[in-house]
Amino acid sequence: AFEVAALTAPSPDDTLAITASAAYQGQFGTGSAYVYRAPGHATLLNPVVVVEGFDTDNTMGWDELYTLLDQQGLIETLRADGFDCVVLDFTDATDAIQKNAYVVAALVSEVRAQMPPGATMAMVGASMGGLCSRYALAWMEQQQIPHSVRTWISFDSPHGGADIPLGLQYWIDFFSSQSTGAADFRAILQRPAARQMLLHHFTTPATTSGTPDPLRATLLSDFASVGNWPALPRLVSIANGSGNGTTQGFAPSAQLIRYEFNNLVTAITGNVWAVPNVTSTTIFRGSIRILFSTTSQTVTVSNTQPWDGAPGGSRASMAELDTTAVPYGDIVALYPSHCFIPTVSALALNTTNPFFNVSGTPGLVGLTPFDTVYVPAANQEHVFISPENAVWVRNELWQGV
């Protein structure tokens, strides 16, 4: 007897090979766009372009993207409504955001060329895809390239930066010489897009301040050079983080990971704490002793904002580490998830306060670049499609049709 755990995604109607028409640092980005038209449509009559986010190992193709987008049956509901879905899969989603933004721009021009005269399209940028599509539309407007995008939806995108606990980054860096898994994740952290988005990024050697990589400042400068935001579409933001100030369940400086092993031959320590609220705190302590040889590192930082436990779309990084098999001892996650996309970041609020009172602030939309925003009461997993925000997306996509 077989238990059918999942069904294969339906085949797309077409796959477009997309190459950017503009180069970034001398290189042209590429991607594949999967076209999944509404029933009865032979061409793109009412397109919704969806831009993927940060695909850590670039293994997500149509099947995986379809599964993510069809949470709550969303993609099939949209097709039943008469929307044609065009899903962009970057060849390298870890490359520079500007480079992939030019791929988005090329896709928009291709979709526009296939639409009937006078028709418009909607666009959804998921996670990092919100940054790539935001830059693409702003750049197209600056270059006076028509895009015909009536509504742009940012889905839990890190406009104000993303967070992976800095102590966890140092854990990965420290054990990368001992573990292929840690080495692989360290390489991901060193990719351009990760360095552009993270609010805190590890350094070699470690420093006493949690700061972003210099590539982030370059990205923000490039956004400013194209006007920061597109002016023509209706701008919508959906956050997965709590608007009620709900934390991730732990306080600043709380211990997140405990890893300790000791016998006559080997002793290993790999403990991680959340970044502090300004005060000086140790966030990583690691050591490896084999016989009489010992390697150790302690990282202490200060003057940081406590993003790790802030309201936001969450990522279960600690739980993933807890389930990782290691040759010695056991890695214990004291908390499963951390803030990945802070609520204030998804809403592009001009504040450095991770716990800004979103729901209690009158005229909140006026403090954002968006025309409307959706914020849940409780924290959700990053890019989780709930029954409530699925309805919100559907209603917003109908605006201006």
Protein backbone atom coordinates (compact mmCIF):
# COMPACT_ATOMS: atom_id res chain seq x y z
CA ALA A 1 0.00 0.00 0.00
CA PHE A 2 1.18 3.52 -0.81
CA GLU A 3 0.37 6.70 1.01
CA VAL A 4 0.32 9.57 -1.50
CA ALA A 5 2.05 12.36 0.38
CA ALA A 6 1.83 14.91 -2.42
CA LEU A 7 0.73 15.25 -6.00
CA THR A 8 2.99 16.53 -8.74
CA ALA A 9 2.34 20.15 -9.62
CA PRO A 10 0.43 20.69 -12.86
CA SER A 11 2.69 21.49 -15.80
CA PRO A 12 2.98 25.16 -16.76
CA ASP A 13 1.60 26.20 -20.14
CA ASP A 14 4.90 27.76 -21.17
CA THR A 15 8.38 28.53 -19.85
CA LEU A 16 10.07 31.76 -20.89
CA ALA A 17 13.85 32.15 -20.86
CA ILE A 18 14.55 35.66 -19.56
CA THR A 19 17.81 37.58 -19.92
CA ALA A 20 18.24 41.06 -18.52
CA SER A 21 18.70 43.87 -21.05
CA ALA A 22 20.81 45.84 -18.57
CA ALA A 23 24.01 44.60 -16.97
CA TYR A 24 25.03 44.92 -13.33
CA GLN A 25 28.79 45.14 -12.81
CA GLY A 26 29.28 43.86 -16.34
CA GLN A 27 27.04 40.79 -15.99
CA PHE A 28 23.53 40.09 -17.32
CA GLY A 29 21.21 38.18 -15.00
CA THR A 30 18.95 35.40 -16.25
CA GLY A 31 15.92 33.43 -15.11
CA SER A 32 13.01 31.24 -16.14
CA ALA A 33 9.41 32.41 -16.05
CA TYR A 34 6.72 29.75 -15.74
CA VAL A 35 3.43 30.72 -17.41
CA TYR A 36 0.28 29.13 -15.95
CA ARG A 37 -2.71 30.69 -17.67
CA ALA A 38 -6.31 30.84 -16.51
CA PRO A 39 -8.63 28.21 -17.99
CA GLY A 40 -9.68 29.15 -21.50
CA HIS A 41 -6.90 31.72 -21.99
CA ALA A 42 -4.63 31.11 -24.97
CA THR A 43 -2.62 34.27 -24.26
CA LEU A 44 -1.85 36.51 -21.29
CA LEU A 45 -5.04 38.50 -20.77
CA ASN A 46 -4.84 39.40 -17.07
CA PRO A 47 -1.34 38.54 -15.76
CA VAL A 48 -0.06 38.37 -12.22
CA VAL A 49 3.73 38.27 -12.14
CA VAL A 50 5.17 36.60 -9.03
CA VAL A 51 8.88 37.08 -8.21
CA GLU A 52 10.63 34.44 -6.09
CA GLY A 53 12.69 35.20 -3.02
CA PHE A 54 16.08 34.09 -1.70
CA ASP A 55 16.48 30.49 -2.87
CA THR A 56 19.49 29.45 -0.79
CA ASP A 57 20.74 26.68 -3.07
CA ASN A 58 18.82 27.55 -6.25
CA THR A 59 17.03 24.19 -6.25
CA MET A 60 13.46 25.51 -6.23
CA GLY A 61 11.84 25.08 -9.63
CA TRP A 62 8.25 25.11 -10.80
CA ASP A 63 7.10 22.26 -8.53
CA GLU A 64 8.41 23.90 -5.35
CA LEU A 65 7.26 27.40 -6.30
CA TYR A 66 3.79 26.12 -7.21
CA THR A 67 3.51 24.39 -3.82
CA LEU A 68 4.49 27.58 -1.99
CA LEU A 69 2.09 29.73 -4.00
CA ASP A 70 -0.83 27.34 -3.74
CA GLN A 71 -1.04 27.53 0.05
CA GLN A 72 -4.76 27.98 0.81
CA GLY A 73 -5.33 27.06 -2.86
CA LEU A 74 -4.34 30.63 -3.78
CA ILE A 75 -2.86 30.11 -7.23
CA GLU A 76 -5.75 27.94 -8.38
CA THR A 77 -8.30 30.39 -6.96
CA LEU A 78 -6.63 33.19 -8.90
CA ARG A 79 -6.72 31.15 -12.10
CA ALA A 80 -10.41 30.45 -11.52
CA ASP A 81 -10.87 34.21 -11.16
CA GLY A 82 -9.33 34.69 -14.60
CA PHE A 83 -5.78 35.66 -13.62
CA ASP A 84 -2.82 34.32 -15.62
CA CYS A 85 0.11 33.49 -13.32
CA VAL A 86 3.69 34.15 -14.42
CA VAL A 87 6.25 32.96 -11.85
CA LEU A 88 9.86 34.13 -12.10
CA ASP A 89 12.62 31.73 -10.99
CA PHE A 90 16.06 33.39 -10.90
CA THR A 91 18.98 31.37 -12.23
CA ASP A 92 20.91 32.55 -9.15
CA ALA A 93 18.65 33.97 -6.47
CA THR A 94 21.65 34.57 -4.18
CA ASP A 95 23.28 37.04 -6.57
CA ALA A 96 23.11 40.82 -6.22
CA ILE A 97 19.59 42.22 -5.90
CA GLN A 98 20.27 44.86 -8.56
CA LYS A 99 21.38 42.19 -11.05
CA ASN A 100 18.21 40.16 -10.55
CA ALA A 101 16.10 43.33 -10.59
CA TYR A 102 17.08 43.81 -14.23
CA VAL A 103 15.81 40.27 -14.89
CA VAL A 104 12.45 41.32 -13.41
CA ALA A 105 12.42 44.38 -15.67
CA ALA A 106 13.06 42.22 -18.74
CA LEU A 107 10.22 39.88 -17.75
CA VAL A 108 7.83 42.79 -17.25
CA SER A 109 8.60 44.03 -20.76
CA GLU A 110 8.09 40.52 -22.17
CA VAL A 111 4.74 40.07 -20.40
CA ARG A 112 3.61 43.55 -21.46
CA ALA A 113 4.40 42.69 -25.09
CA GLN A 114 2.11 39.64 -24.87
CA MET A 115 -0.85 41.47 -23.27
CA PRO A 116 -3.70 43.03 -25.24
CA PRO A 117 -3.36 46.79 -25.85
CA GLY A 118 -4.45 48.80 -22.83
CA ALA A 119 -4.30 45.85 -20.42
CA THR A 120 -2.44 46.06 -17.10
CA MET A 121 -0.74 43.53 -14.85
CA ALA A 122 -0.29 42.99 -11.12
CA MET A 123 2.99 42.00 -9.47
CA VAL A 124 3.79 40.16 -6.23
CA GLY A 125 7.31 40.13 -4.80
CA ALA A 126 7.81 37.45 -2.15
CA SER A 127 10.56 38.09 0.41
CA MET A 128 13.70 39.20 -1.50
CA GLY A 129 11.53 39.22 -4.63
CA GLY A 130 9.88 42.32 -3.19
CA LEU A 131 13.23 44.13 -3.26
CA CYS A 132 14.08 42.97 -6.78
CA SER A 133 10.67 43.96 -8.16
CA ARG A 134 10.63 47.27 -6.26
CA TYR A 135 14.01 48.21 -7.74
CA ALA A 136 12.98 47.00 -11.21
CA LEU A 137 9.81 49.12 -11.35
CA ALA A 138 11.52 52.21 -9.92
CA TRP A 139 14.35 51.81 -12.44
CA MET A 140 11.94 51.35 -15.35
CA GLU A 141 10.12 54.53 -14.38
CA GLN A 142 13.42 56.41 -14.13
CA GLN A 143 14.42 55.12 -17.59
CA GLN A 144 10.93 55.94 -18.94
CA ILE A 145 10.32 52.29 -19.83
CA PRO A 146 6.56 51.57 -19.61
CA HIS A 147 5.65 48.68 -17.29
CA SER A 148 1.82 48.72 -17.07
CA VAL A 149 1.91 47.42 -13.48
CA ARG A 150 -1.23 48.67 -11.73
CA THR A 151 -0.67 46.98 -8.34
CA TRP A 152 2.56 45.86 -6.70
CA ILE A 153 2.33 43.66 -3.59
CA SER A 154 5.32 43.27 -1.29
CA PHE A 155 4.92 39.98 0.60
CA ASP A 156 6.99 40.02 3.83
CA SER A 157 9.91 41.69 2.07
CA PRO A 158 12.90 43.04 4.02
CA HIS A 159 12.76 46.70 3.00
CA GLY A 160 14.37 47.62 6.32
CA GLY A 161 16.65 44.55 6.42
CA ALA A 162 16.49 40.91 7.49
CA ASP A 163 17.82 39.16 10.59
CA ILE A 164 19.67 35.92 11.26
CA PRO A 165 21.02 35.91 14.84
CA LEU A 166 24.59 37.15 14.72
CA GLY A 167 25.66 34.58 17.31
CA LEU A 168 24.28 31.84 15.05
CA GLN A 169 26.28 33.26 12.14
CA TYR A 170 29.45 33.05 14.23
CA TRP A 171 28.51 29.47 15.22
CA ILE A 172 28.33 28.57 11.52
CA ASP A 173 31.60 30.34 10.80
CA PHE A 174 33.41 28.67 13.72
CA PHE A 175 32.30 25.12 12.89
CA SER A 176 32.59 25.48 9.09
CA SER A 177 35.99 23.77 9.16
CA GLN A 178 34.46 20.75 10.94
CA SER A 179 31.08 20.43 9.18
CA THR A 180 30.18 20.46 5.48
CA GLY A 181 26.68 21.65 6.43
CA ALA A 182 28.09 24.63 8.34
CA ALA A 183 30.51 25.34 5.48
CA ASP A 184 27.66 25.31 2.97
CA PHE A 185 25.57 27.72 5.05
CA ARG A 186 28.59 29.98 5.59
CA ALA A 187 28.95 30.18 1.81
CA ILE A 188 25.28 31.19 1.55
CA LEU A 189 25.79 33.95 4.12
CA GLN A 190 28.67 35.25 2.01
CA ARG A 191 26.60 35.54 -1.17
CA PRO A 192 25.84 39.11 -2.35
CA ALA A 193 22.08 39.06 -1.65
CA ALA A 194 22.54 37.82 1.92
CA ARG A 195 25.16 40.47 2.59
CA GLN A 196 22.83 43.12 1.15
CA MET A 197 19.82 42.18 3.29
CA LEU A 198 21.16 41.23 6.73
CA LEU A 199 21.08 43.85 9.48
CA HIS A 200 23.94 42.09 11.27
CA HIS A 201 26.62 40.19 9.35
CA PHE A 202 29.53 38.22 10.81
CA THR A 203 33.08 39.39 10.14
CA THR A 204 36.47 37.73 10.08
CA PRO A 205 37.98 38.50 12.51
CA ALA A 206 34.97 39.17 14.75
CA THR A 207 34.24 42.71 15.89
CA THR A 208 32.48 44.02 18.98
CA SER A 209 29.66 45.73 17.06
CA GLY A 210 26.85 44.13 15.12
CA THR A 211 26.82 45.90 11.78
CA PRO A 212 25.68 45.10 8.26
CA ASP A 213 28.06 44.21 5.45
CA PRO A 214 29.20 47.20 3.33
CA LEU A 215 27.18 45.78 0.40
CA ARG A 216 24.02 46.83 2.24
CA ALA A 217 24.99 50.51 2.11
CA THR A 218 25.65 50.16 -1.63
CA LEU A 219 22.19 48.64 -2.15
CA LEU A 220 20.47 51.44 -0.21
CA SER A 221 22.41 54.02 -2.23
CA ASP A 222 21.35 52.38 -5.49
CA PHE A 223 17.72 52.36 -4.35
CA ALA A 224 17.98 56.08 -3.61
CA SER A 225 19.44 56.70 -7.08
CA VAL A 226 16.28 55.33 -8.74
CA GLY A 227 13.90 57.15 -6.39
CA ASN A 228 13.54 54.37 -3.80
CA TRP A 229 9.97 53.39 -4.78
CA PRO A 230 7.93 53.10 -7.97
CA ALA A 231 5.44 55.95 -8.27
CA LEU A 232 2.87 54.60 -10.73
CA PRO A 233 1.47 51.37 -9.21
CA ARG A 234 -0.71 50.99 -6.15
CA LEU A 235 1.75 49.87 -3.43
CA VAL A 236 0.63 47.14 -1.00
CA SER A 237 2.53 45.49 1.86
CA ILE A 238 1.72 42.22 3.58
CA ALA A 239 3.69 41.36 6.72
CA ASN A 240 3.95 38.01 8.46
CA GLY A 241 5.08 39.63 11.69
CA SER A 242 2.85 40.61 14.58
CA GLY A 243 1.45 44.11 14.74
CA ASN A 244 0.79 43.74 18.48
CA GLY A 245 4.41 43.67 19.60
CA THR A 246 4.44 39.91 20.18
CA THR A 247 8.02 38.67 20.53
CA GLN A 248 9.51 35.37 19.36
CA GLY A 249 9.35 34.10 22.94
CA PHE A 250 12.75 35.16 24.26
CA ALA A 251 14.34 38.33 25.60
CA PRO A 252 17.42 40.18 24.35
CA SER A 253 20.65 38.34 25.34
CA ALA A 254 18.75 35.06 25.98
CA GLN A 255 20.63 31.85 25.23
CA LEU A 256 19.38 30.30 21.98
CA ILE A 257 21.68 27.29 21.40
CA ARG A 258 23.43 25.03 23.89
CA TYR A 259 26.04 22.59 22.56
CA GLU A 260 28.46 21.04 25.04
CA PHE A 261 30.35 17.73 24.88
CA ASN A 262 33.29 16.44 26.85
CA ASN A 263 35.24 13.18 27.11
CA LEU A 264 38.91 12.27 27.66
CA VAL A 265 39.83 12.90 24.03
CA THR A 266 37.44 15.59 22.78
CA ALA A 267 35.67 18.61 24.24
CA ILE A 268 33.31 20.82 22.22
CA THR A 269 31.40 23.97 23.11
CA GLY A 270 29.14 25.94 20.78
CA ASN A 271 26.76 28.23 22.69
CA VAL A 272 24.74 31.06 21.13
CA TRP A 273 22.91 34.01 22.69
CA ALA A 274 20.59 36.59 21.13
CA VAL A 275 22.04 40.01 20.47
CA PRO A 276 21.62 42.40 23.40
CA ASN A 277 19.61 45.57 23.70
CA VAL A 278 22.57 48.02 23.55
CA THR A 279 24.46 46.52 26.52
CA SER A 280 27.64 44.47 26.06
CA THR A 281 26.87 40.72 25.92
CA THR A 282 28.57 37.54 24.73
CA ILE A 283 26.65 36.15 21.75
CA PHE A 284 28.90 33.19 20.87
CA ARG A 285 31.32 31.00 22.76
CA GLY A 286 32.92 28.12 20.93
CA SER A 287 35.83 25.78 21.50
CA ILE A 288 37.14 22.52 20.06
CA ARG A 289 39.72 20.46 21.98
CA ILE A 290 41.15 17.33 20.40
CA LEU A 291 43.78 15.72 22.62
CA PHE A 292 46.07 18.63 23.56
CA SER A 293 45.10 21.03 20.76
CA THR A 294 42.41 23.64 21.44
CA THR A 295 40.74 26.20 19.15
CA SER A 296 38.37 28.70 20.74
CA GLN A 297 36.47 31.89 20.03
CA THR A 298 34.31 34.22 22.10
CA VAL A 299 32.33 37.02 20.46
CA THR A 300 30.92 39.88 22.53
CA VAL A 301 28.96 42.77 21.02
CA SER A 302 27.29 45.95 22.24
CA ASN A 303 25.19 48.83 20.89
CA THR A 304 22.93 46.45 18.96
CA GLN A 305 19.17 46.53 18.51
CA PRO A 306 17.48 43.29 19.70
CA TRP A 307 16.20 42.16 16.31
CA ASP A 308 16.52 38.41 17.03
CA GLY A 309 13.39 38.25 19.20
CA ALA A 310 11.45 41.11 17.62
CA PRO A 311 7.97 40.84 16.07
CA GLY A 312 8.37 39.59 12.53
CA GLY A 313 8.02 36.80 10.01
CA SER A 314 9.92 33.96 11.67
CA ARG A 315 12.47 31.41 10.55
CA ALA A 316 13.09 28.15 12.41
CA SER A 317 16.90 28.31 12.16
CA MET A 318 17.50 27.08 15.72
CA ALA A 319 15.08 24.16 15.30
CA GLU A 320 16.89 23.18 12.09
CA LEU A 321 20.21 23.19 13.92
CA ASP A 322 18.69 21.13 16.76
CA THR A 323 17.78 18.35 14.32
CA THR A 324 21.24 18.28 12.73
CA ALA A 325 23.13 15.06 13.45
CA VAL A 326 26.63 15.65 14.85
CA PRO A 327 29.36 13.10 15.62
CA TYR A 328 29.76 14.30 19.23
CA GLY A 329 27.03 15.23 21.69
CA ASP A 330 23.72 16.90 20.89
CA ILE A 331 22.87 20.41 19.71
CA VAL A 332 19.97 21.78 21.77
CA ALA A 333 17.78 24.65 20.57
CA LEU A 334 16.36 26.48 23.57
CA TYR A 335 13.93 28.32 21.28
CA PRO A 336 12.83 27.15 17.81
CA SER A 337 12.53 30.33 15.76
CA HIS A 338 13.85 33.86 15.48
CA CYS A 339 12.65 37.02 13.79
CA PHE A 340 13.67 36.87 10.12
CA ILE A 341 11.77 39.80 8.56
CA PRO A 342 10.89 42.33 11.28
CA THR A 343 7.37 43.73 11.02
CA VAL A 344 8.76 47.26 10.82
CA SER A 345 11.02 46.14 7.96
CA ALA A 346 8.18 44.58 5.94
CA LEU A 347 6.25 47.85 6.33
CA ALA A 348 9.32 49.99 5.54
CA LEU A 349 8.73 52.09 8.65
CA ASN A 350 11.41 54.67 9.28
CA THR A 351 12.36 53.46 12.75
CA THR A 352 15.20 51.60 14.43
CA ASN A 353 12.84 50.36 17.16
CA PRO A 354 12.17 46.63 16.61
CA PHE A 355 9.13 46.87 18.92
CA PHE A 356 7.47 49.89 17.33
CA ASN A 357 3.76 49.91 18.22
CA VAL A 358 2.38 49.08 14.78
CA SER A 359 -1.25 48.32 15.64
CA GLY A 360 -1.49 51.14 18.18
CA THR A 361 -0.22 53.89 15.89
CA PRO A 362 -2.93 56.09 14.33
CA GLY A 363 -2.43 56.84 10.66
CA LEU A 364 0.10 54.03 10.28
CA VAL A 365 -0.14 53.90 6.47
CA GLY A 366 0.89 57.55 6.33
CA LEU A 367 4.21 56.58 7.93
CA THR A 368 4.91 54.02 5.20
CA PRO A 369 5.43 54.30 1.43
CA PHE A 370 2.44 51.96 0.92
CA ASP A 371 -1.14 52.73 0.01
CA THR A 372 -2.40 49.93 2.26
CA VAL A 373 -0.89 47.32 4.58
CA TYR A 374 -1.90 44.00 6.13
CA VAL A 375 -0.47 42.99 9.51
CA PRO A 376 -1.55 39.91 11.52
CA ALA A 377 -1.96 39.88 15.29
CA ALA A 378 0.46 36.97 15.85
CA ASN A 379 3.84 36.17 14.34
CA GLN A 380 3.73 33.76 11.40
CA GLU A 381 6.33 31.81 9.50
CA HIS A 382 7.99 33.93 6.83
CA VAL A 383 5.95 34.04 3.56
CA PHE A 384 3.18 31.97 5.14
CA ILE A 385 -0.10 32.33 3.25
CA SER A 386 -2.93 32.30 5.77
CA PRO A 387 -6.66 32.17 5.01
CA GLU A 388 -6.85 35.87 5.97
CA ASN A 389 -3.95 37.23 3.92
CA ALA A 390 -4.95 35.03 0.95
CA VAL A 391 -8.27 36.89 0.84
CA TRP A 392 -6.38 40.19 1.17
CA VAL A 393 -4.10 39.31 -1.77
CA ARG A 394 -7.04 38.30 -3.94
CA ASN A 395 -8.95 41.52 -3.20
CA GLU A 396 -5.89 43.69 -3.88
CA LEU A 397 -5.19 41.96 -7.18
CA TRP A 398 -8.69 42.86 -8.34
CA GLN A 399 -8.08 46.57 -7.72
CA GLY A 400 -8.10 48.40 -11.04
CA VAL A 401 -8.84 45.38 -13.24
